[in-house]
Structure formats: structure tokens, C-alpha cells
Amino acid sequence: MSKLMPMFKEWQVNRLVGRDFVDFADYTPSELNYLLELAEAIKEKQKKGEKYQPLSGKTLGMFFTKASTRTRVSFEVGMYQLGGHALFLSNGDTQLGRGEPISDTAKVMSRYVDGIMIRTFAHEDVVELAEHASVPVINALTDLHHPCQVLADILTLKEHKGQLEGLTVAYVGDGNNMANSWIQAAPKFGLNMRVATPVGYECDPAVVAQAKQFAREFGTELVVTNDPVEAVAGADVIYTDVWASMGQEAEQAERVKKFAAFQVNEELCKHAKDDFLFMHCLPAHRGEEVTAGIIDGPHSVVFDEAENRLHVQKAILVATIG
């Protein structure tokens, strides 16, 4: 067992080896908290300048059909720091871009690499890739879920608040992949969750139903509303994202009109707790979903979130690739 984690029993260290990280549905609270603790330990190691390379000789294949800054850099740097190698593959670099079945690509890549990371549009593509790959598959973003980002967000929240259980997170804006992953994960960390979206832009109904079941199971609150004030009232965290995600650029003008009342601004934030945190997955559009005074103000922890992508993803890589 690694000297990095003397606090973990061997069964904890080995329990996730070979597992996919597609979304939060199949992960238990103890497994998710293990990933957070592992990320904290790896982060502390790096901050002390201590080398930790458990993935020496390992290779991660990275498929990108969506543009990226934080995802590509954090995974490449993370694999390097862990002693491994990351291979960047854009849509034009592989036969997937020319119509090769995902199942064939999954089977071939499994014979070359030790893990696969994918950032793409259709969530079904990641599910199919994971079904046919014999190595771990990590979802780095789809239109339905963004679990790596939310795990980094939750680590950031834990660092700033000292605990998670009983805190209330208010998500205001588009019911997109970020909102879906938040409502799926929050109950498993003991977090209360409120989501406020414009009418017609709610979270995925199947994910909402699943999240409600998790909330009942773990005794947390889940509120889905079209009123941003209701969501933010007394909240510990206010979270937002862009109003038009990649692939929705043609809807930008219409969304700006419909989302105007959902801007995270100084007036809305007055309804939250005095020590609320502001979070955003970035990139951000100042003057649209959030004012500059909020995202660049004293409550904002957006760059801590961005940094924690690196540490959380390293934990996922260590835990699943082994």
C-alpha cells in the first residue's frame, strides 16, 4: 500500500481499481469521500514538493470532441506528475471521426492504454465506450454530466467550509450538465441542493427523479424551482454556469433574454448567508450569468475550483487505474 495513504485500509485503496467514472450514480458516499480524501492527500504531497508517481509507465488516452482548457491541461499535467503519460486525441486524429464504431475503438484502445478519458457531446457515447472498454473510462464532460468538475467543486467547498454535511448549495441558471451532476452528487455528500432555472430549461427529468431518490435515501433536501430567490435564500453556496453551453451558440440571444432574471448579481446574493461562497466552473461571461463584482469579489472561489480539477482528477486516475 502506498506510503501516501497510511490512513486508508488496503480494501479502500484497491476498491475502485478498474472502475469507470461516468457519473455519480453508481458510487457510494464512502467511495466518493474516499476520492476526496485521496485528492487531499495527493494535493498535500504536491504542495510539499514531494514526488509521487504511482502511475509510472501507465498511459491515458484522451479523446476530445469538445474544446478544452482546464480539462486537457489538468489531465495532462496530472498524468505527468503521477509518472504516467497522456495522449491527446482530437476528433480529427482518430477513426472515430471517420465513422468507426465506438465499440471497436474501445476494444482497440484497451489493448494500448491503461485508461481512457473522454470529453464529448453525447453522454450515450461515453456509456457505450465504457461498456466495451476493458480499461477504466473517465467522463471529462458530456452534455448530460460533468462529474470531474463537481467533485473538484465539492473538494473546494470542503476546504473553505471545513465540512459538507448540512450545507446548502443553490444552483442558478441553465439546467445543464453541471446542474445534473450537482443534484446527483449532493445527497451522497450530505448536501442540500436547490436548483433554479427558467421555465423550459430545467434539469434532465430522469436525473431529477434519480436525485430525489438519493435525497430521500440520504436525508437531504432537493428543491427544483423557477424562482432564483427561493433557491438562494439562506444558501451557503451560489453556483452558476454560462447560459449557452458549447453547441448552443445559436440560442445565445434568446437565452440572454430568458435568463436575465437569473443573473447572479449583488441583489440576488443578498438573500444568501453573509459568508456564502460563489462558484463557477469557468469559463465565465461577466455581465451575463454573473456580475464582475461577484465573480471577482471576496466570496468567489472560482480559481480554487479550477486548481482542484488537477488534484481530484489525479485521485480518480490513481484510484481507477491503480
PDB file of C-alpha atoms in Angstrom, residues 77-319:
ATOM      1  CA  VAL A  77      -0.236  17.644 -16.086  1.00  0.00           C
ATOM      2  CA  GLY A  78      -1.819  15.204 -13.666  1.00  0.00           C
ATOM      3  CA  MET A  79      -0.646  12.126 -15.553  1.00  0.00           C
ATOM      4  CA  TYR A  80       2.849  13.614 -15.856  1.00  0.00           C
ATOM      5  CA  GLN A  81       3.032  14.342 -12.128  1.00  0.00           C
ATOM      6  CA  LEU A  82       1.852  10.809 -11.364  1.00  0.00           C
ATOM      7  CA  GLY A  83       4.653   9.402 -13.523  1.00  0.00           C
ATOM      8  CA  GLY A  84       2.481   8.434 -16.484  1.00  0.00           C
ATOM      9  CA  HIS A  85       1.847   9.726 -19.990  1.00  0.00           C
ATOM     10  CA  ALA A  86      -1.254  11.329 -21.505  1.00  0.00           C
ATOM     11  CA  LEU A  87      -2.039  11.012 -25.206  1.00  0.00           C
ATOM     12  CA  PHE A  88      -4.207  13.794 -26.695  1.00  0.00           C
ATOM     13  CA  LEU A  89      -6.592  12.618 -29.421  1.00  0.00           C
ATOM     14  CA  SER A  90      -8.844  15.135 -31.133  1.00  0.00           C
ATOM     15  CA  ASN A  91     -11.818  14.090 -33.228  1.00  0.00           C
ATOM     16  CA  GLY A  92      -9.782  14.531 -36.398  1.00  0.00           C
ATOM     17  CA  ASP A  93      -6.934  12.389 -35.084  1.00  0.00           C
ATOM     18  CA  THR A  94      -8.810   9.108 -34.785  1.00  0.00           C
ATOM     19  CA  GLN A  95     -11.012   6.835 -36.824  1.00  0.00           C
ATOM     20  CA  LEU A  96     -13.952   7.802 -34.595  1.00  0.00           C
ATOM     21  CA  GLY A  97     -14.061  10.994 -36.629  1.00  0.00           C
ATOM     22  CA  ARG A  98     -14.437   8.892 -39.772  1.00  0.00           C
ATOM     23  CA  GLY A  99     -17.230   6.683 -38.513  1.00  0.00           C
ATOM     24  CA  GLU A 100     -15.519   3.807 -36.734  1.00  0.00           C
ATOM     25  CA  PRO A 101     -17.909   2.228 -34.205  1.00  0.00           C
ATOM     26  CA  ILE A 102     -17.276   3.301 -30.631  1.00  0.00           C
ATOM     27  CA  SER A 103     -17.217  -0.345 -29.600  1.00  0.00           C
ATOM     28  CA  ASP A 104     -14.326  -1.086 -31.967  1.00  0.00           C
ATOM     29  CA  THR A 105     -12.351   1.927 -30.771  1.00  0.00           C
ATOM     30  CA  ALA A 106     -12.938   0.915 -27.147  1.00  0.00           C
ATOM     31  CA  LYS A 107     -11.666  -2.615 -27.711  1.00  0.00           C
ATOM     32  CA  VAL A 108      -8.581  -1.497 -29.628  1.00  0.00           C
ATOM     33  CA  MET A 109      -7.657   1.317 -27.234  1.00  0.00           C
ATOM     34  CA  SER A 110      -7.987  -1.059 -24.289  1.00  0.00           C
ATOM     35  CA  ARG A 111      -5.064  -3.022 -25.739  1.00  0.00           C
ATOM     36  CA  TYR A 112      -2.884   0.085 -25.934  1.00  0.00           C
ATOM     37  CA  VAL A 113      -3.603   2.260 -22.910  1.00  0.00           C
ATOM     38  CA  ASP A 114      -4.296   1.836 -19.199  1.00  0.00           C
ATOM     39  CA  GLY A 115      -7.203   4.256 -19.046  1.00  0.00           C
ATOM     40  CA  ILE A 116      -9.423   6.360 -21.313  1.00  0.00           C
ATOM     41  CA  MET A 117     -10.656   9.899 -20.692  1.00  0.00           C
ATOM     42  CA  ILE A 118     -13.290  11.391 -22.984  1.00  0.00           C
ATOM     43  CA  ARG A 119     -14.795  14.873 -23.357  1.00  0.00           C
ATOM     44  CA  THR A 120     -17.637  14.854 -25.820  1.00  0.00           C
ATOM     45  CA  PHE A 121     -21.250  15.797 -26.544  1.00  0.00           C
ATOM     46  CA  ALA A 122     -23.481  12.713 -26.247  1.00  0.00           C
ATOM     47  CA  HIS A 123     -23.446  11.012 -22.859  1.00  0.00           C
ATOM     48  CA  GLU A 124     -24.512   7.797 -24.576  1.00  0.00           C
ATOM     49  CA  ASP A 125     -21.149   7.717 -26.336  1.00  0.00           C
ATOM     50  CA  VAL A 126     -19.319   7.604 -23.008  1.00  0.00           C
ATOM     51  CA  VAL A 127     -21.641   4.899 -21.717  1.00  0.00           C
ATOM     52  CA  GLU A 128     -21.013   2.815 -24.833  1.00  0.00           C
ATOM     53  CA  LEU A 129     -17.271   3.394 -24.624  1.00  0.00           C
ATOM     54  CA  ALA A 130     -17.248   2.226 -21.011  1.00  0.00           C
ATOM     55  CA  GLU A 131     -19.373  -0.805 -21.856  1.00  0.00           C
ATOM     56  CA  HIS A 132     -16.893  -2.074 -24.437  1.00  0.00           C
ATOM     57  CA  ALA A 133     -13.573  -0.935 -22.941  1.00  0.00           C
ATOM     58  CA  SER A 134     -11.691  -3.252 -20.595  1.00  0.00           C
ATOM     59  CA  VAL A 135      -9.814  -0.332 -19.006  1.00  0.00           C
ATOM     60  CA  PRO A 136     -11.330   2.448 -16.833  1.00  0.00           C
ATOM     61  CA  VAL A 137     -13.216   5.187 -18.698  1.00  0.00           C
ATOM     62  CA  ILE A 138     -13.406   8.675 -17.168  1.00  0.00           C
ATOM     63  CA  ASN A 139     -16.099  11.116 -18.224  1.00  0.00           C
ATOM     64  CA  ALA A 140     -14.412  14.523 -18.547  1.00  0.00           C
ATOM     65  CA  LEU A 141     -17.679  16.141 -19.726  1.00  0.00           C
ATOM     66  CA  THR A 142     -20.767  15.340 -21.741  1.00  0.00           C
ATOM     67  CA  ASP A 143     -23.923  17.313 -22.424  1.00  0.00           C
ATOM     68  CA  LEU A 144     -25.587  15.414 -19.567  1.00  0.00           C
ATOM     69  CA  HIS A 145     -22.922  15.240 -16.840  1.00  0.00           C
ATOM     70  CA  HIS A 146     -19.661  16.820 -15.685  1.00  0.00           C
ATOM     71  CA  PRO A 147     -18.642  14.723 -12.663  1.00  0.00           C
ATOM     72  CA  CYS A 148     -14.949  15.697 -12.549  1.00  0.00           C
ATOM     73  CA  GLN A 149     -15.858  19.364 -12.194  1.00  0.00           C
ATOM     74  CA  VAL A 150     -18.429  18.749  -9.466  1.00  0.00           C
ATOM     75  CA  LEU A 151     -16.035  16.585  -7.461  1.00  0.00           C
ATOM     76  CA  ALA A 152     -13.489  19.426  -7.659  1.00  0.00           C
ATOM     77  CA  ASP A 153     -16.203  21.869  -6.582  1.00  0.00           C
ATOM     78  CA  ILE A 154     -17.093  19.737  -3.577  1.00  0.00           C
ATOM     79  CA  LEU A 155     -13.434  19.459  -2.555  1.00  0.00           C
ATOM     80  CA  THR A 156     -13.235  23.258  -2.741  1.00  0.00           C
ATOM     81  CA  LEU A 157     -16.363  23.603  -0.633  1.00  0.00           C
ATOM     82  CA  LYS A 158     -14.935  21.251   1.979  1.00  0.00           C
ATOM     83  CA  GLU A 159     -11.681  23.206   2.105  1.00  0.00           C
ATOM     84  CA  HIS A 160     -13.419  26.538   2.645  1.00  0.00           C
ATOM     85  CA  LYS A 161     -16.214  25.438   4.979  1.00  0.00           C
ATOM     86  CA  GLY A 162     -14.446  22.657   6.855  1.00  0.00           C
ATOM     87  CA  GLN A 163     -17.381  20.281   6.420  1.00  0.00           C
ATOM     88  CA  LEU A 164     -20.017  19.291   3.893  1.00  0.00           C
ATOM     89  CA  GLU A 165     -22.958  17.740   5.706  1.00  0.00           C
ATOM     90  CA  GLY A 166     -25.854  20.112   6.171  1.00  0.00           C
ATOM     91  CA  LEU A 167     -24.617  22.854   3.848  1.00  0.00           C
ATOM     92  CA  THR A 168     -26.974  24.221   1.185  1.00  0.00           C
ATOM     93  CA  VAL A 169     -25.877  24.738  -2.402  1.00  0.00           C
ATOM     94  CA  ALA A 170     -28.011  26.927  -4.679  1.00  0.00           C
ATOM     95  CA  TYR A 171     -27.519  26.477  -8.411  1.00  0.00           C
ATOM     96  CA  VAL A 172     -28.967  29.313 -10.521  1.00  0.00           C
ATOM     97  CA  GLY A 173     -29.153  29.239 -14.317  1.00  0.00           C
ATOM     98  CA  ASP A 174     -29.339  26.600 -17.026  1.00  0.00           C
ATOM     99  CA  GLY A 175     -30.321  23.064 -16.016  1.00  0.00           C
ATOM    100  CA  ASN A 176     -27.324  21.692 -17.902  1.00  0.00           C
ATOM    101  CA  ASN A 177     -24.656  19.073 -17.267  1.00  0.00           C
ATOM    102  CA  MET A 178     -23.329  20.988 -14.250  1.00  0.00           C
ATOM    103  CA  ALA A 179     -26.739  21.137 -12.591  1.00  0.00           C
ATOM    104  CA  ASN A 180     -27.393  17.463 -13.371  1.00  0.00           C
ATOM    105  CA  SER A 181     -24.134  16.339 -11.783  1.00  0.00           C
ATOM    106  CA  TRP A 182     -24.649  18.586  -8.774  1.00  0.00           C
ATOM    107  CA  ILE A 183     -28.091  17.203  -7.912  1.00  0.00           C
ATOM    108  CA  GLN A 184     -26.852  13.657  -8.430  1.00  0.00           C
ATOM    109  CA  ALA A 185     -23.807  14.089  -6.178  1.00  0.00           C
ATOM    110  CA  ALA A 186     -25.052  16.430  -3.448  1.00  0.00           C
ATOM    111  CA  PRO A 187     -27.194  13.947  -1.471  1.00  0.00           C
ATOM    112  CA  LYS A 188     -24.295  11.493  -1.271  1.00  0.00           C
ATOM    113  CA  PHE A 189     -22.177  14.138   0.442  1.00  0.00           C
ATOM    114  CA  GLY A 190     -24.959  15.200   2.813  1.00  0.00           C
ATOM    115  CA  LEU A 191     -25.501  18.479   0.948  1.00  0.00           C
ATOM    116  CA  ASN A 192     -28.868  20.157   0.498  1.00  0.00           C
ATOM    117  CA  MET A 193     -29.421  21.218  -3.095  1.00  0.00           C
ATOM    118  CA  ARG A 194     -31.644  23.839  -4.699  1.00  0.00           C
ATOM    119  CA  VAL A 195     -31.783  24.449  -8.439  1.00  0.00           C
ATOM    120  CA  ALA A 196     -33.473  27.478 -10.030  1.00  0.00           C
ATOM    121  CA  THR A 197     -33.867  27.572 -13.800  1.00  0.00           C
ATOM    122  CA  PRO A 198     -36.099  29.427 -16.246  1.00  0.00           C
ATOM    123  CA  VAL A 199     -39.215  27.574 -17.349  1.00  0.00           C
ATOM    124  CA  GLY A 200     -38.263  25.153 -20.099  1.00  0.00           C
ATOM    125  CA  TYR A 201     -34.611  24.939 -19.070  1.00  0.00           C
ATOM    126  CA  GLU A 202     -34.893  22.537 -16.149  1.00  0.00           C
ATOM    127  CA  CYS A 203     -32.549  19.650 -15.377  1.00  0.00           C
ATOM    128  CA  ASP A 204     -32.934  16.317 -17.125  1.00  0.00           C
ATOM    129  CA  PRO A 205     -36.152  14.705 -15.759  1.00  0.00           C
ATOM    130  CA  ALA A 206     -34.581  11.269 -15.329  1.00  0.00           C
ATOM    131  CA  VAL A 207     -31.666  12.748 -13.380  1.00  0.00           C
ATOM    132  CA  VAL A 208     -34.091  14.758 -11.216  1.00  0.00           C
ATOM    133  CA  ALA A 209     -36.056  11.611 -10.383  1.00  0.00           C
ATOM    134  CA  GLN A 210     -32.843   9.795  -9.509  1.00  0.00           C
ATOM    135  CA  ALA A 211     -31.612  12.725  -7.404  1.00  0.00           C
ATOM    136  CA  LYS A 212     -34.903  12.862  -5.485  1.00  0.00           C
ATOM    137  CA  GLN A 213     -34.485   9.190  -4.650  1.00  0.00           C
ATOM    138  CA  PHE A 214     -30.923   9.834  -3.421  1.00  0.00           C
ATOM    139  CA  ALA A 215     -32.156  12.790  -1.332  1.00  0.00           C
ATOM    140  CA  ARG A 216     -34.781  10.590   0.323  1.00  0.00           C
ATOM    141  CA  GLU A 217     -32.229   7.842   0.907  1.00  0.00           C
ATOM    142  CA  PHE A 218     -29.630  10.097   2.490  1.00  0.00           C
ATOM    143  CA  GLY A 219     -31.958  12.527   4.241  1.00  0.00           C
ATOM    144  CA  THR A 220     -31.106  15.712   2.353  1.00  0.00           C
ATOM    145  CA  GLU A 221     -33.163  18.465   0.736  1.00  0.00           C
ATOM    146  CA  LEU A 222     -33.626  18.797  -3.015  1.00  0.00           C
ATOM    147  CA  VAL A 223     -35.612  21.761  -4.320  1.00  0.00           C
ATOM    148  CA  VAL A 224     -36.253  22.328  -8.019  1.00  0.00           C
ATOM    149  CA  THR A 225     -37.791  25.726  -8.738  1.00  0.00           C
ATOM    150  CA  ASN A 226     -38.111  28.521 -11.270  1.00  0.00           C
ATOM    151  CA  ASP A 227     -37.516  31.179  -8.613  1.00  0.00           C
ATOM    152  CA  PRO A 228     -33.867  32.183  -8.061  1.00  0.00           C
ATOM    153  CA  VAL A 229     -34.636  33.971  -4.787  1.00  0.00           C
ATOM    154  CA  GLU A 230     -36.237  30.829  -3.369  1.00  0.00           C
ATOM    155  CA  ALA A 231     -33.128  28.859  -4.290  1.00  0.00           C
ATOM    156  CA  VAL A 232     -30.629  31.338  -2.883  1.00  0.00           C
ATOM    157  CA  ALA A 233     -32.407  32.181   0.387  1.00  0.00           C
ATOM    158  CA  GLY A 234     -30.074  31.242   3.247  1.00  0.00           C
ATOM    159  CA  ALA A 235     -27.717  29.304   0.967  1.00  0.00           C
ATOM    160  CA  ASP A 236     -24.082  28.596   1.823  1.00  0.00           C
ATOM    161  CA  VAL A 237     -23.067  28.441  -1.833  1.00  0.00           C
ATOM    162  CA  ILE A 238     -24.308  30.123  -5.001  1.00  0.00           C
ATOM    163  CA  TYR A 239     -23.295  28.325  -8.185  1.00  0.00           C
ATOM    164  CA  THR A 240     -23.863  29.263 -11.800  1.00  0.00           C
ATOM    165  CA  ASP A 241     -22.662  28.421 -15.293  1.00  0.00           C
ATOM    166  CA  VAL A 242     -22.827  30.001 -18.727  1.00  0.00           C
ATOM    167  CA  TRP A 243     -26.293  30.417 -20.192  1.00  0.00           C
ATOM    168  CA  ALA A 244     -25.366  28.837 -23.540  1.00  0.00           C
ATOM    169  CA  SER A 245     -23.000  25.877 -23.483  1.00  0.00           C
ATOM    170  CA  MET A 246     -20.898  24.567 -26.352  1.00  0.00           C
ATOM    171  CA  GLY A 247     -23.192  23.559 -29.192  1.00  0.00           C
ATOM    172  CA  GLN A 248     -25.878  26.063 -28.151  1.00  0.00           C
ATOM    173  CA  GLU A 249     -24.308  29.184 -29.630  1.00  0.00           C
ATOM    174  CA  ALA A 250     -27.251  29.721 -31.987  1.00  0.00           C
ATOM    175  CA  GLU A 251     -29.518  30.086 -28.940  1.00  0.00           C
ATOM    176  CA  GLN A 252     -27.367  32.732 -27.250  1.00  0.00           C
ATOM    177  CA  ALA A 253     -29.535  35.795 -27.982  1.00  0.00           C
ATOM    178  CA  GLU A 254     -32.752  34.057 -26.964  1.00  0.00           C
ATOM    179  CA  ARG A 255     -31.196  32.661 -23.799  1.00  0.00           C
ATOM    180  CA  VAL A 256     -29.888  36.077 -22.735  1.00  0.00           C
ATOM    181  CA  LYS A 257     -33.469  37.343 -22.707  1.00  0.00           C
ATOM    182  CA  LYS A 258     -34.955  34.358 -20.905  1.00  0.00           C
ATOM    183  CA  PHE A 259     -32.170  34.112 -18.319  1.00  0.00           C
ATOM    184  CA  ALA A 260     -31.941  37.821 -17.433  1.00  0.00           C
ATOM    185  CA  ALA A 261     -33.716  37.344 -14.098  1.00  0.00           C
ATOM    186  CA  PHE A 262     -31.295  34.530 -13.207  1.00  0.00           C
ATOM    187  CA  GLN A 263     -28.117  36.589 -13.217  1.00  0.00           C
ATOM    188  CA  VAL A 264     -26.044  36.120 -10.070  1.00  0.00           C
ATOM    189  CA  ASN A 265     -25.606  39.719  -9.010  1.00  0.00           C
ATOM    190  CA  GLU A 266     -25.253  41.730  -5.822  1.00  0.00           C
ATOM    191  CA  GLU A 267     -29.005  41.982  -5.291  1.00  0.00           C
ATOM    192  CA  LEU A 268     -29.636  38.231  -5.597  1.00  0.00           C
ATOM    193  CA  CYS A 269     -26.691  37.405  -3.342  1.00  0.00           C
ATOM    194  CA  LYS A 270     -28.187  39.477  -0.512  1.00  0.00           C
ATOM    195  CA  HIS A 271     -30.576  36.570   0.060  1.00  0.00           C
ATOM    196  CA  ALA A 272     -27.751  34.099   0.773  1.00  0.00           C
ATOM    197  CA  LYS A 273     -25.834  33.763   4.019  1.00  0.00           C
ATOM    198  CA  ASP A 274     -23.356  36.541   4.759  1.00  0.00           C
ATOM    199  CA  ASP A 275     -20.408  34.168   4.322  1.00  0.00           C
ATOM    200  CA  PHE A 276     -21.672  32.492   1.151  1.00  0.00           C
ATOM    201  CA  LEU A 277     -19.233  31.166  -1.433  1.00  0.00           C
ATOM    202  CA  PHE A 278     -19.618  31.919  -5.121  1.00  0.00           C
ATOM    203  CA  MET A 279     -18.703  29.121  -7.518  1.00  0.00           C
ATOM    204  CA  HIS A 280     -18.496  28.818 -11.284  1.00  0.00           C
ATOM    205  CA  CYS A 281     -16.940  26.059 -13.394  1.00  0.00           C
ATOM    206  CA  LEU A 282     -15.459  28.564 -15.898  1.00  0.00           C
ATOM    207  CA  PRO A 283     -15.169  29.943 -18.489  1.00  0.00           C
ATOM    208  CA  ALA A 284     -17.417  32.776 -17.286  1.00  0.00           C
ATOM    209  CA  HIS A 285     -19.158  35.596 -19.124  1.00  0.00           C
ATOM    210  CA  ARG A 286     -19.033  38.607 -16.834  1.00  0.00           C
ATOM    211  CA  GLY A 287     -22.134  40.717 -17.262  1.00  0.00           C
ATOM    212  CA  GLU A 288     -24.255  37.739 -18.311  1.00  0.00           C
ATOM    213  CA  GLU A 289     -24.701  34.890 -15.825  1.00  0.00           C
ATOM    214  CA  VAL A 290     -22.669  36.717 -13.163  1.00  0.00           C
ATOM    215  CA  THR A 291     -21.539  40.272 -12.499  1.00  0.00           C
ATOM    216  CA  ALA A 292     -17.859  41.105 -12.257  1.00  0.00           C
ATOM    217  CA  GLY A 293     -18.400  42.323  -8.705  1.00  0.00           C
ATOM    218  CA  ILE A 294     -19.432  38.827  -7.619  1.00  0.00           C
ATOM    219  CA  ILE A 295     -17.039  36.615  -9.551  1.00  0.00           C
ATOM    220  CA  ASP A 296     -14.075  38.868  -8.812  1.00  0.00           C
ATOM    221  CA  GLY A 297     -15.241  39.688  -5.290  1.00  0.00           C
ATOM    222  CA  PRO A 298     -14.347  38.322  -1.839  1.00  0.00           C
ATOM    223  CA  HIS A 299     -16.912  35.500  -1.903  1.00  0.00           C
ATOM    224  CA  SER A 300     -15.560  33.951  -5.112  1.00  0.00           C
ATOM    225  CA  VAL A 301     -13.516  30.740  -5.038  1.00  0.00           C
ATOM    226  CA  VAL A 302     -13.584  30.038  -8.768  1.00  0.00           C
ATOM    227  CA  PHE A 303      -9.824  29.696  -9.176  1.00  0.00           C
ATOM    228  CA  ASP A 304      -9.580  27.330  -6.218  1.00  0.00           C
ATOM    229  CA  GLU A 305     -12.144  25.182  -8.036  1.00  0.00           C
ATOM    230  CA  ALA A 306     -10.098  25.310 -11.215  1.00  0.00           C
ATOM    231  CA  GLU A 307      -6.958  24.225  -9.388  1.00  0.00           C
ATOM    232  CA  ASN A 308      -8.763  21.396  -7.657  1.00  0.00           C
ATOM    233  CA  ARG A 309      -9.634  19.865 -11.013  1.00  0.00           C
ATOM    234  CA  LEU A 310      -5.981  18.782 -11.098  1.00  0.00           C
ATOM    235  CA  HIS A 311      -5.960  17.197  -7.652  1.00  0.00           C
ATOM    236  CA  VAL A 312      -9.346  15.491  -7.932  1.00  0.00           C
ATOM    237  CA  GLN A 313      -8.581  14.046 -11.348  1.00  0.00           C
ATOM    238  CA  LYS A 314      -5.249  12.736 -10.098  1.00  0.00           C
ATOM    239  CA  ALA A 315      -7.164  10.962  -7.330  1.00  0.00           C
ATOM    240  CA  ILE A 316      -9.590   9.465  -9.865  1.00  0.00           C
ATOM    241  CA  LEU A 317      -6.668   8.301 -12.019  1.00  0.00           C
ATOM    242  CA  VAL A 318      -4.816   6.721  -9.094  1.00  0.00           C
ATOM    243  CA  ALA A 319      -7.945   5.073  -7.731  1.00  0.00           C
TER     244      ALA A 319
END
